[in-house]
Tab-separated table of C-alpha atoms in Angstrom:
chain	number	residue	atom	x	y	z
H	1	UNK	CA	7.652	4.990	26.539
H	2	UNK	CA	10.901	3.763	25.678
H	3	UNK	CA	14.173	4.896	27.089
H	4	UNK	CA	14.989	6.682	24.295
H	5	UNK	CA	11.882	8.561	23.890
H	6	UNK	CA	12.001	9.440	28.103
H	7	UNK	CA	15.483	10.832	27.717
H	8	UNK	CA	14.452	13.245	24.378
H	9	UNK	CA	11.278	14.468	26.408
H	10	UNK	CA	12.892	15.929	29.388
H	11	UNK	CA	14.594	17.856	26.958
H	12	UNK	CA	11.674	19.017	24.386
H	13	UNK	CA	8.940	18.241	27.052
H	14	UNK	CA	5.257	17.562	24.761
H	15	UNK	CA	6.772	19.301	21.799
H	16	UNK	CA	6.398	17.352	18.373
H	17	UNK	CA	8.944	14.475	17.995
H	18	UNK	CA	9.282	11.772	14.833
H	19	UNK	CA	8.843	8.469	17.030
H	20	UNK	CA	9.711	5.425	15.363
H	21	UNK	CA	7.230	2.007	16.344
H	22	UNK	CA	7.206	-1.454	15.899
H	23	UNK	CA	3.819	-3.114	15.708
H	24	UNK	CA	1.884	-6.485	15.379
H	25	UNK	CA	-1.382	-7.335	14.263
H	26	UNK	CA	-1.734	-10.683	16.107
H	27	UNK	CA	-3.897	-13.270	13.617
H	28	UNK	CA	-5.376	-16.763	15.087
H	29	UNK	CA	-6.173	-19.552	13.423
H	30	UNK	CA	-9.604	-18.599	12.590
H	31	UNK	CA	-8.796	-15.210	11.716
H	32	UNK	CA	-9.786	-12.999	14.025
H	33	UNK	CA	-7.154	-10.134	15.664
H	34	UNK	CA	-6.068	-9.799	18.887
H	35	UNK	CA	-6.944	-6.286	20.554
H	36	UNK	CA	-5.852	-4.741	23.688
H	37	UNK	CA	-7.640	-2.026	25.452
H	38	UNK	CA	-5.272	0.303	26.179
H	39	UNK	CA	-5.079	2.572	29.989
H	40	UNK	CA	-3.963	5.593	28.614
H	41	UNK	CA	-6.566	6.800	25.907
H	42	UNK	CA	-8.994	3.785	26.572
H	43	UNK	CA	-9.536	2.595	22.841
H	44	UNK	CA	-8.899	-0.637	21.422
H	45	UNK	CA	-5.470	-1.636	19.064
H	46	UNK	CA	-3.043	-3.778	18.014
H	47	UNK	CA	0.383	-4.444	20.015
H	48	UNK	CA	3.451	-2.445	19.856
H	49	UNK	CA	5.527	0.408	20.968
H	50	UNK	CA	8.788	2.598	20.147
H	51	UNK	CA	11.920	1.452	19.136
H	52	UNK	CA	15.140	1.361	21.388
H	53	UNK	CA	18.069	3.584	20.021
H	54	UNK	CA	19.893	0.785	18.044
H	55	UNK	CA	17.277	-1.838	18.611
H	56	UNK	CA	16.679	-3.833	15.704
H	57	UNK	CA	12.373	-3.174	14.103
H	58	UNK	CA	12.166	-7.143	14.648
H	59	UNK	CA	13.207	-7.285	17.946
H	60	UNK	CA	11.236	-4.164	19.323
H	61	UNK	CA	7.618	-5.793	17.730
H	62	UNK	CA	9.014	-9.464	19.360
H	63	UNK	CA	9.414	-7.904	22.390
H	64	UNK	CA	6.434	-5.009	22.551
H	65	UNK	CA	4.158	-8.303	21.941
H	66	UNK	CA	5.382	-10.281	24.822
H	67	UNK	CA	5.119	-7.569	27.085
H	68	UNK	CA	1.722	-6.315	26.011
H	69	UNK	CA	0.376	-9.781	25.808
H	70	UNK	CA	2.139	-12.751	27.242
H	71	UNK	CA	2.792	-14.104	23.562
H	72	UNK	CA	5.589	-14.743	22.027
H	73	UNK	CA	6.091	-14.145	17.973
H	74	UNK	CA	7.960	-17.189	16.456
H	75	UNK	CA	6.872	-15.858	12.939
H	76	UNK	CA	6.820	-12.513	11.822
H	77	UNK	CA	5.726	-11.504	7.959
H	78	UNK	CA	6.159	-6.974	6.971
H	79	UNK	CA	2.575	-5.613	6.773
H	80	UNK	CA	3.932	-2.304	5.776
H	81	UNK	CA	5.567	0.901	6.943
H	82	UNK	CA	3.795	3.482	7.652
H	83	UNK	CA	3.474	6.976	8.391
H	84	UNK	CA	1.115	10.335	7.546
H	85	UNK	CA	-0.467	12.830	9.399
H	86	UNK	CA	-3.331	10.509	10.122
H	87	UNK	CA	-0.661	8.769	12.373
H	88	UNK	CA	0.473	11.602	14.232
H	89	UNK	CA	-0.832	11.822	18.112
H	90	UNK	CA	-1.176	13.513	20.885
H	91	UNK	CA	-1.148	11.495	23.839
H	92	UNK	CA	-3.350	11.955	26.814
H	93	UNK	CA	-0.718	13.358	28.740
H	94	UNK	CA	0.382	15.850	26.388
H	95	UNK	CA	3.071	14.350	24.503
H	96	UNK	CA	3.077	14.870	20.476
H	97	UNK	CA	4.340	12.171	18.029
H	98	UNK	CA	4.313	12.076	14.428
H	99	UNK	CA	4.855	8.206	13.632
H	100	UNK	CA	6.223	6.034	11.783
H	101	UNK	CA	5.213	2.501	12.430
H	102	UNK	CA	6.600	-0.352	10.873
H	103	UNK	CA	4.206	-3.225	11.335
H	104	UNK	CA	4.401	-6.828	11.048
H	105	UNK	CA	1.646	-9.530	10.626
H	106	UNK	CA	1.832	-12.425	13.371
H	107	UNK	CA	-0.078	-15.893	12.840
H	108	UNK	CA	2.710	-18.428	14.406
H	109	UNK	CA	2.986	-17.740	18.428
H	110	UNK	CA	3.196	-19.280	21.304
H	111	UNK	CA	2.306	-18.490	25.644
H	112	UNK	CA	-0.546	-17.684	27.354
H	113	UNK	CA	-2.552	-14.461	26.877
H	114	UNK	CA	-1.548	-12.322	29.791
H	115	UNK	CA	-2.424	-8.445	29.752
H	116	UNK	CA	0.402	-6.230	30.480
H	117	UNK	CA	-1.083	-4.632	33.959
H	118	UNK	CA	-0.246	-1.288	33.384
H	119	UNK	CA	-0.600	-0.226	29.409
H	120	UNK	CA	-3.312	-2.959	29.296
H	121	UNK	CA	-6.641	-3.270	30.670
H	122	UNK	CA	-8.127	-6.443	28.609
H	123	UNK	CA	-6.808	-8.767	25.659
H	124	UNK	CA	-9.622	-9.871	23.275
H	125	UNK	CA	-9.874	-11.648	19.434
H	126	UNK	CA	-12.067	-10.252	17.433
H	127	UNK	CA	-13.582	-11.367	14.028
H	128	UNK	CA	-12.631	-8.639	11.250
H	129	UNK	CA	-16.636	-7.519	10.924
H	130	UNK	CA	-16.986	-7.088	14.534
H	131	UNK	CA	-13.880	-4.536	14.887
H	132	UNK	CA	-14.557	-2.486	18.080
H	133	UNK	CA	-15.577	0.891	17.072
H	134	UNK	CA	-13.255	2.556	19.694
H	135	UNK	CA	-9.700	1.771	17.842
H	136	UNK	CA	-6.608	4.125	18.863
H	137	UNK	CA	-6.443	7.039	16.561
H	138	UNK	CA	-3.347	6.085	15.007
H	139	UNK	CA	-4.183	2.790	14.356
H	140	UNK	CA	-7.191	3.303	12.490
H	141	UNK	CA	-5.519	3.599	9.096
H	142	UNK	CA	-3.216	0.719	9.517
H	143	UNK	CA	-6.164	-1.272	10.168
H	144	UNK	CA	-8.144	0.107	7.361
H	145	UNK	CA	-5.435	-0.883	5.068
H	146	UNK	CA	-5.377	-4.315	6.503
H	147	UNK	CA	-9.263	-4.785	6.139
H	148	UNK	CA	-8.813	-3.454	2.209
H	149	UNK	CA	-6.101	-5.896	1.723
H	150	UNK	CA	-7.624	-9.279	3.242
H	151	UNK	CA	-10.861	-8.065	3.604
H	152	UNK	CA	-13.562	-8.493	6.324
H	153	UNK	CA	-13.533	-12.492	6.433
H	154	UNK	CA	-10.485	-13.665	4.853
H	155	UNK	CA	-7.916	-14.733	6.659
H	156	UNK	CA	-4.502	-13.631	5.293
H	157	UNK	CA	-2.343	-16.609	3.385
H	158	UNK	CA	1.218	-17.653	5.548
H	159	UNK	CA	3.963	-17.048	3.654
């Protein structure tokens, strides 16, 4: 949870609150995504987080990648923004966001893969027809629109 976000919940506590996110989906060479299981709700997803009061979108999915994953972004592309109920969450400890995610495609990074010990508990590629079936509830559209877009075996074109 960001700073920001910690400071508004000790005053609204779980209530509802528009949370604004920064996101990657991670591509390698061949294709395939990088996924993180996550600790908190145990499902599978790409990298990213909330957005720092005054924190540039860019900067927050640059640095929500290297913490979650070692890796740093020297390329990032706009996958879209978006937002809908679909992407609203409860968290497992009670928490309630309705989000808007801005999220960027990465294929140009560099660093070793290195799980952020406690949001992460493994970092894995996988090919776009063997998606794990367990992906974080809010991420499930964003990746369906991804899979619609490129497809199950295509790799997206760099730009």
């Amino acid at each position: 949870m960001t700073d920001y976000m910690a400071t508004l919940r000790k005053i609204v506590g779980n209530a509802p609150l528009l949370q604004c996110g920064a996101s990657v989906i991670l591509i390698n060479e061949r294709g395939e995504l990088l996924l993180q299981k996550r600790h908190d709700n145990s499902c599978c997803g790409f990298h990213g987080g909330g957005v720092e009061l005054y924190e540039a979108v860019e900067d927050a999915a640059c640095r929500e990648l290297l913490e979650e994953t070692g890796l740093t972004a020297t390329s990032l592309e706009l996958f879209g923004v978006f937002s809908s109920p679909e992407l609203s969450y409860i968290y497992p400890n009670g928490d309630e966001v309705s989000n808007i995610d801005i999220v960027f495609l990465c294929h140009e990074y560099t660093g070793e893969l290195k799980p952020q010990s406690d949001e992460v508990r493994e970092l894995c590629f996988f090919a776009t027809l063997d998606l794990p079936a367990d992906i974080s509830p809010p991420q499930k559209p964003v990746l369906q629109r991804y899979l619609e877009r490129y497809g199950t075996g295509a790799t997206p074109a760099r730009r």
